[in-house]
PDB file of C-alpha atoms in Angstrom:
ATOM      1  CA  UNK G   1       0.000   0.000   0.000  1.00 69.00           C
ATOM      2  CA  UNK G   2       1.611   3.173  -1.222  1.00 76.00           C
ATOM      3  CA  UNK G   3       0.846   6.384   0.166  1.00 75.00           C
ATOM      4  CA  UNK G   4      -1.939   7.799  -2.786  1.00 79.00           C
ATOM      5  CA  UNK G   5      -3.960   4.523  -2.333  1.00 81.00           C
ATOM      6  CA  UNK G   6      -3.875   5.515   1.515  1.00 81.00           C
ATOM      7  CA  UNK G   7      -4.849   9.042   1.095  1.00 84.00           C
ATOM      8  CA  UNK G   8      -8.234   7.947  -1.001  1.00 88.00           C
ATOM      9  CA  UNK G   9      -8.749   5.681   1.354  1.00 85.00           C
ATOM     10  CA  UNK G  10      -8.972   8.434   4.245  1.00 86.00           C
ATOM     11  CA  UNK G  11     -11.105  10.634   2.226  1.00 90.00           C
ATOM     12  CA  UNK G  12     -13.726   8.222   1.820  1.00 90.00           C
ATOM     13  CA  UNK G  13     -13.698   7.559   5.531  1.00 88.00           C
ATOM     14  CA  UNK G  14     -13.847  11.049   6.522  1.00 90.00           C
ATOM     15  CA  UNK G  15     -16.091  11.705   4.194  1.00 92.00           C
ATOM     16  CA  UNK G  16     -18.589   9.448   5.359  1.00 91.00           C
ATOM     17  CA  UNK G  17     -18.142   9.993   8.661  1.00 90.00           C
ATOM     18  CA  UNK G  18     -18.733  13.502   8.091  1.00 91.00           C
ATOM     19  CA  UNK G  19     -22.195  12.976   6.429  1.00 93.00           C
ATOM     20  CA  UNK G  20     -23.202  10.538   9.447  1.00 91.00           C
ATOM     21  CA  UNK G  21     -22.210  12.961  12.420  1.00 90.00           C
ATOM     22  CA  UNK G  22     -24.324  15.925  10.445  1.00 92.00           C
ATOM     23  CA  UNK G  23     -27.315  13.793  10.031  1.00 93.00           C
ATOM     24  CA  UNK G  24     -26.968  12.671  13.755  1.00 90.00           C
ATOM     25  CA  UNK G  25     -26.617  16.234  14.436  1.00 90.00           C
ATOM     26  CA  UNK G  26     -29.693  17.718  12.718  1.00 92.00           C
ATOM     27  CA  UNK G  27     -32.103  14.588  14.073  1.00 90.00           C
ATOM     28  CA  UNK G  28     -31.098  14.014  17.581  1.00 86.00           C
ATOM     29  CA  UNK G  29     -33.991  14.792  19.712  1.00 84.00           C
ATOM     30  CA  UNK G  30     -32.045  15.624  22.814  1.00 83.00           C
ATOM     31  CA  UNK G  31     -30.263  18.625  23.026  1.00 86.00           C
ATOM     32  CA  UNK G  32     -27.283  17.002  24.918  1.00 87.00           C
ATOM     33  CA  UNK G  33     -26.814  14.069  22.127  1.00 89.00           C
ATOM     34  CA  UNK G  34     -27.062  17.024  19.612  1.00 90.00           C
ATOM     35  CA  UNK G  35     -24.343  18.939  20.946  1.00 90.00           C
ATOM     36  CA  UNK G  36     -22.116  15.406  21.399  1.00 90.00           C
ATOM     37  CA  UNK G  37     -23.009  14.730  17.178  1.00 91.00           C
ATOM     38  CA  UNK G  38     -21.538  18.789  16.647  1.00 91.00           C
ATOM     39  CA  UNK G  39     -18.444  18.248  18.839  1.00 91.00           C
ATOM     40  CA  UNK G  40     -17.671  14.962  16.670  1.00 91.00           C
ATOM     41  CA  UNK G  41     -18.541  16.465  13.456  1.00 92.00           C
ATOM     42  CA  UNK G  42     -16.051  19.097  14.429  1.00 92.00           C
ATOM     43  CA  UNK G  43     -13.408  16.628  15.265  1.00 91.00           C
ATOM     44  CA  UNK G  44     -14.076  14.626  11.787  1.00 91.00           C
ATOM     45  CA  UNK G  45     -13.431  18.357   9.863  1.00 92.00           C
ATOM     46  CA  UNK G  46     -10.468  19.118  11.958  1.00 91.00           C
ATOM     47  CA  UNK G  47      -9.350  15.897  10.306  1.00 90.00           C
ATOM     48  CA  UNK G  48     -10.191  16.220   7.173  1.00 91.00           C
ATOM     49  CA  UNK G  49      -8.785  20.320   7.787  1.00 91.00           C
ATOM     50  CA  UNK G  50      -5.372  18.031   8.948  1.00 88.00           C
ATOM     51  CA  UNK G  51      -5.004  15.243   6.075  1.00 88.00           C
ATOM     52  CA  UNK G  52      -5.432  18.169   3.446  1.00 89.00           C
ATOM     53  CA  UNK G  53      -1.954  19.593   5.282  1.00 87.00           C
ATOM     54  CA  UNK G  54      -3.383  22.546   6.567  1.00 88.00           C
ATOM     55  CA  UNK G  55      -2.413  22.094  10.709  1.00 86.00           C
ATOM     56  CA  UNK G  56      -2.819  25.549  11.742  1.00 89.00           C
ATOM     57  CA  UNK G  57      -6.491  25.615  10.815  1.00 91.00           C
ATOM     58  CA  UNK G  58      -6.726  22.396  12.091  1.00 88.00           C
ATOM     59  CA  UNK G  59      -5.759  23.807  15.619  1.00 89.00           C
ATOM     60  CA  UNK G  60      -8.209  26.481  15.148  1.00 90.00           C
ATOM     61  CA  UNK G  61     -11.209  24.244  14.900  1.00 88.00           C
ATOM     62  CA  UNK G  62     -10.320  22.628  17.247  1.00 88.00           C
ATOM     63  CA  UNK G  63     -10.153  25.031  19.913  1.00 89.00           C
ATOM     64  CA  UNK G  64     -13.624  26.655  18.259  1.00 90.00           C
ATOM     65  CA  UNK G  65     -15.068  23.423  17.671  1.00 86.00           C
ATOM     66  CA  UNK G  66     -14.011  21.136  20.710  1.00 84.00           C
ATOM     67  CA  UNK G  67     -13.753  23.414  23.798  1.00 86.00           C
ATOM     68  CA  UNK G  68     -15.798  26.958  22.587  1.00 89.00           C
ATOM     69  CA  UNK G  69     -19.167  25.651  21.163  1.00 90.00           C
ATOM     70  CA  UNK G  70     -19.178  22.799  23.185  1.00 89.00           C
ATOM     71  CA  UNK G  71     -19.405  24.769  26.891  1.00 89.00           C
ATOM     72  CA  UNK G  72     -21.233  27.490  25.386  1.00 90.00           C
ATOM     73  CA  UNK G  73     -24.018  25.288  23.931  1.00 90.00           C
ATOM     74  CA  UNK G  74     -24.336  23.357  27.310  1.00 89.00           C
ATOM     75  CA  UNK G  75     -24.143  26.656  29.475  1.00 88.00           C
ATOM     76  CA  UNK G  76     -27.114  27.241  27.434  1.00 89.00           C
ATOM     77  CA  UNK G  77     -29.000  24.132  27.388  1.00 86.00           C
ATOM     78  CA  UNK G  78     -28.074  24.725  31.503  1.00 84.00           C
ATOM     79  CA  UNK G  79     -30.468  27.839  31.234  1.00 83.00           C
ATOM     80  CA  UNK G  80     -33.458  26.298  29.639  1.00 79.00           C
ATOM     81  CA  UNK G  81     -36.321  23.948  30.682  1.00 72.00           C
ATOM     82  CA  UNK G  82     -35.948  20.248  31.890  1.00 61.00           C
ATOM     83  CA  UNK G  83     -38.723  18.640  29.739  1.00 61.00           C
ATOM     84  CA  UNK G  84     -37.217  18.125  26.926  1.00 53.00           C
ATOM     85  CA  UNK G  85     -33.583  17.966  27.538  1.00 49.00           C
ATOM     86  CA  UNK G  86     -33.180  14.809  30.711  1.00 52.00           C
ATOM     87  CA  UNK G  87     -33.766  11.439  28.911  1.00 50.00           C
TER      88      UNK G  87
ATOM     89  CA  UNK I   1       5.543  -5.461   4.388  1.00 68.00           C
ATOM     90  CA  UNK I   2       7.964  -2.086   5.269  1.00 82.00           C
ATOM     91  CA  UNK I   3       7.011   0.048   8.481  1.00 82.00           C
ATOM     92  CA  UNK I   4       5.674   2.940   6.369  1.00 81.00           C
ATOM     93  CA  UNK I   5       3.176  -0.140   5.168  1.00 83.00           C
ATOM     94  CA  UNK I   6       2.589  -1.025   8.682  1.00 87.00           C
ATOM     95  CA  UNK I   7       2.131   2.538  10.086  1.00 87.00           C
ATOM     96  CA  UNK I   8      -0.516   2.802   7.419  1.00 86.00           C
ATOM     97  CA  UNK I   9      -2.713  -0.247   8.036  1.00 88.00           C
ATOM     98  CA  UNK I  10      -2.522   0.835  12.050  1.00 90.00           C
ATOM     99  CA  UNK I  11      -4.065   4.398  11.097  1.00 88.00           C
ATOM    100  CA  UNK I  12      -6.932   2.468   8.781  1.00 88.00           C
ATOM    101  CA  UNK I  13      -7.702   0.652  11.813  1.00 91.00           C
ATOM    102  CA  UNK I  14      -7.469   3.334  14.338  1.00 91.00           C
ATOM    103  CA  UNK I  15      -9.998   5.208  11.737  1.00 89.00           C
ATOM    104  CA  UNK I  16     -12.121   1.835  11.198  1.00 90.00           C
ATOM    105  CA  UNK I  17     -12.666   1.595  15.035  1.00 92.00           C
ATOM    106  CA  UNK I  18     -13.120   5.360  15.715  1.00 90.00           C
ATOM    107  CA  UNK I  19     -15.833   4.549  13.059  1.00 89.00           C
ATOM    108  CA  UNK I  20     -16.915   1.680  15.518  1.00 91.00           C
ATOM    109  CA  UNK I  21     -17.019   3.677  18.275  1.00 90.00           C
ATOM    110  CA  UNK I  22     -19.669   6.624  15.951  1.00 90.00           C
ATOM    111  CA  UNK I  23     -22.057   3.235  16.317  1.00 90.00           C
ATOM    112  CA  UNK I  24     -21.797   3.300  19.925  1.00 90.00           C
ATOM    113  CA  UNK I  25     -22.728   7.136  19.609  1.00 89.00           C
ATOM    114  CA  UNK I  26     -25.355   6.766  17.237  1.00 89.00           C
ATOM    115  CA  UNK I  27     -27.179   3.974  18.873  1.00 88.00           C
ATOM    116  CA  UNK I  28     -26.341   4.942  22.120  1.00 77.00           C
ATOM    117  CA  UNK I  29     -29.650   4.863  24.758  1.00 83.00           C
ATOM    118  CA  UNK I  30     -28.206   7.701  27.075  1.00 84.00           C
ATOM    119  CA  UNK I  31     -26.459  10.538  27.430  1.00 87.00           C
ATOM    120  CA  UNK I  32     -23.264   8.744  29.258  1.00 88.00           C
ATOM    121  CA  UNK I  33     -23.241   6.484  26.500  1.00 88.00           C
ATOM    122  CA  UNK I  34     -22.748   9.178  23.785  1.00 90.00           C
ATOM    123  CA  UNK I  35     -20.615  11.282  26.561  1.00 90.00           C
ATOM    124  CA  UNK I  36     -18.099   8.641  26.641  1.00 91.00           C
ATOM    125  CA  UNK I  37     -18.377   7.148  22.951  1.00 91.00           C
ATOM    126  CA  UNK I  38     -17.286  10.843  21.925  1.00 91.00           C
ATOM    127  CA  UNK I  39     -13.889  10.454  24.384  1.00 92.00           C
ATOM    128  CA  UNK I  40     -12.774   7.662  23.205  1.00 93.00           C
ATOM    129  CA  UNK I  41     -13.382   8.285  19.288  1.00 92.00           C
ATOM    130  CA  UNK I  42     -11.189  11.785  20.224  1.00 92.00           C
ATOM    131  CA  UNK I  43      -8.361   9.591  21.804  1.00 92.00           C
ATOM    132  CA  UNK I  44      -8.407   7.165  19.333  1.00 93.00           C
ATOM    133  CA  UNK I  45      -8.590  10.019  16.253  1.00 91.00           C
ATOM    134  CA  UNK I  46      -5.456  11.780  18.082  1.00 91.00           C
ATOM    135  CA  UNK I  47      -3.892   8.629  17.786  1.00 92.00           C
ATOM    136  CA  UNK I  48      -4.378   8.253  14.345  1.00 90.00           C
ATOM    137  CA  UNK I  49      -3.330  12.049  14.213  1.00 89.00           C
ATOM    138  CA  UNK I  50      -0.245  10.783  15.837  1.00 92.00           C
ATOM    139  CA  UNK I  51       0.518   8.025  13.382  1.00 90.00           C
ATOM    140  CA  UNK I  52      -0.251  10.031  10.340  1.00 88.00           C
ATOM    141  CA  UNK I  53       2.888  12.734  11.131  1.00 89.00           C
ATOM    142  CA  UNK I  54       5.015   9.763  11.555  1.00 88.00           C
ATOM    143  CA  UNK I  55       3.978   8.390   8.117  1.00 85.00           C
ATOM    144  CA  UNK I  56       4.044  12.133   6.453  1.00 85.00           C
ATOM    145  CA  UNK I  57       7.204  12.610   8.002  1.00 86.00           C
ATOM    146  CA  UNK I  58       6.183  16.263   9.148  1.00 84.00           C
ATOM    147  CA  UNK I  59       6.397  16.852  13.033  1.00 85.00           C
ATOM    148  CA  UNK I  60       4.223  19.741  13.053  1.00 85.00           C
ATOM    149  CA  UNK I  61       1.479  17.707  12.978  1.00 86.00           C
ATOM    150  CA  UNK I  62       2.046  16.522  16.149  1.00 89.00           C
ATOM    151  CA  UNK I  63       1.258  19.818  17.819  1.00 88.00           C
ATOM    152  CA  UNK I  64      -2.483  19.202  16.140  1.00 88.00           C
ATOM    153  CA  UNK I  65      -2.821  16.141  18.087  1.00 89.00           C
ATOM    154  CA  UNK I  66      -2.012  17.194  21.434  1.00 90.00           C
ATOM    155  CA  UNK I  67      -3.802  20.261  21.057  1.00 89.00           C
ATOM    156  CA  UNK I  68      -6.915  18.190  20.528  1.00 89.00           C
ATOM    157  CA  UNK I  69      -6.326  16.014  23.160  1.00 90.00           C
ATOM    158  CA  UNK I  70      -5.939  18.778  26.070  1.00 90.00           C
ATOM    159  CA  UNK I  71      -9.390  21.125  24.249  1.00 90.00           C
ATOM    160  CA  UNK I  72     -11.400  17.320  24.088  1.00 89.00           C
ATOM    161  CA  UNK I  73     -10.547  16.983  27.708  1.00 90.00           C
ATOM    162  CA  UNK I  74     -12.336  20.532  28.604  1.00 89.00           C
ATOM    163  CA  UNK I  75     -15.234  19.263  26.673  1.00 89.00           C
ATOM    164  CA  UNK I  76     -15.678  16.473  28.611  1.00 90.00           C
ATOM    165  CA  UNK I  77     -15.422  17.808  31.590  1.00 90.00           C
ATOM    166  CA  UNK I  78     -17.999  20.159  30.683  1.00 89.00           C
ATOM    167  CA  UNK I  79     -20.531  17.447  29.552  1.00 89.00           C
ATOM    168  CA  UNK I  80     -19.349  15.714  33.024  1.00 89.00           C
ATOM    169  CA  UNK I  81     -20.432  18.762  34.723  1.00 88.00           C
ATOM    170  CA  UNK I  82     -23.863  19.336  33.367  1.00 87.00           C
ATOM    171  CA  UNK I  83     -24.503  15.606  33.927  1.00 85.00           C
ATOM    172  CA  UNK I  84     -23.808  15.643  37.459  1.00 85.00           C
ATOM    173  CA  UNK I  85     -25.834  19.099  37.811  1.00 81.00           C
ATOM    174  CA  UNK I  86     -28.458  17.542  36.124  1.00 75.00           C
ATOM    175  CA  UNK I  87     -28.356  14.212  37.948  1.00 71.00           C
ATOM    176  CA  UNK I  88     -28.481  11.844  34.601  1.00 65.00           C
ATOM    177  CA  UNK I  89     -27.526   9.020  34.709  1.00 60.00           C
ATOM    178  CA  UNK I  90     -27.143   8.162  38.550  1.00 62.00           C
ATOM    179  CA  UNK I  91     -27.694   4.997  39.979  1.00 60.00           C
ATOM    180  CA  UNK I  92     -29.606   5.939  43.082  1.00 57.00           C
ATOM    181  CA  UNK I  93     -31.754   8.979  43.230  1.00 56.00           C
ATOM    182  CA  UNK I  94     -31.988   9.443  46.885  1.00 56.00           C
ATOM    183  CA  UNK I  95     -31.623  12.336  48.624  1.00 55.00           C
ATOM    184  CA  UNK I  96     -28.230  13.626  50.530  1.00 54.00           C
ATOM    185  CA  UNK I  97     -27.098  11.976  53.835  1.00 55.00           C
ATOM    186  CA  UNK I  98     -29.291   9.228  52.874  1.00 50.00           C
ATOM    187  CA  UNK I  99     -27.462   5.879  52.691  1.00 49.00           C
ATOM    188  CA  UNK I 100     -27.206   4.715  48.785  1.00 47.00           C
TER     189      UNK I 100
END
């Protein structure tokens, strides 16, 4: 296995996993499971930012995407009603 | 097989069982489930981070990875907290001073 072959290869995984965490994303009824589906559809584009040799933006999303949305969505989902959000 | 053949079948499987581990997240019946299924898929990803500056040759990558690590460790300790705030997922709900 030479490095091109290895290359598609992780395209097509990230790819996919991209289009599943989005999807997971979008329908999740609970708010909590939603926000768990964005932080690992960030970490599958901070990836895909990495494979395409691009690190620095890499490290970006991943401080926006892993630590900043993350705590700010669930300080949020913190302020709002229970009804919907324990399981 | 030569080791840059080797390094590259270990990050397909890393990958393949980060994939494994989106299963457990997707089909996952509570929030703990999904809380931890998204820790381990980030350890196991900055493994495979890990592995893929060794194969590229390139250490800068490796900056990336540990990076990701220390941020996905803030983000679960921030699910941790609202669960425990929240009271999902524990065993007992008694009240304090009771015995469990």
């Amino acid at each position: 296995m030479n490095f091109e072959e290895l290359f598609w290869v992780l395209q097509a995984m990230v790819g996919l996993g991209l289009v599943i965490a989005a999807i997971a994303a979008v329908r999740f009824k609970n708010l909590v499971s939603a926000v768990i589906a964005m932080a690992v559809f960030s970490l599958i584009l901070s990836l895909e930012f990495y494979i395409l040799q691009a690190p620095d933006v890499a490290i970006a999303e991943a401080g926006v995407g892993a630590c900043l949305t993350t705590a700010m969505y669930l300080l949020a989902i913190k302020k709002t009603t229970d009804e919907e959000v324990i399981e | 097989m030569t080791v840059d053949g080797a390094f590259m079948w270990a990050l397909i499987l890393l990958l393949f069982s980060a994939m494994l581990t989106l299963i457990r997240l997707l089909a996952g019946p509570t929030i703990p489930d999904r809380a931890v299924a998204l820790d381990s898929m980030t350890t196991t990803t900055a493994g495979a981070m890990v592995i893929y500056g060794v194969v590229t040759r390139q250490a800068v990558f490796i900056d990336v990875a540990l990076v990701y690590a220390v941020l996905s460790y803030i983000a679960t300790l921030y699910i941790a907290r609202y669960l425990v705030k929240k009271r999902v997922g524990v065993a007992c709900e008694c009240e304090e001073g009771e015995a469990a």
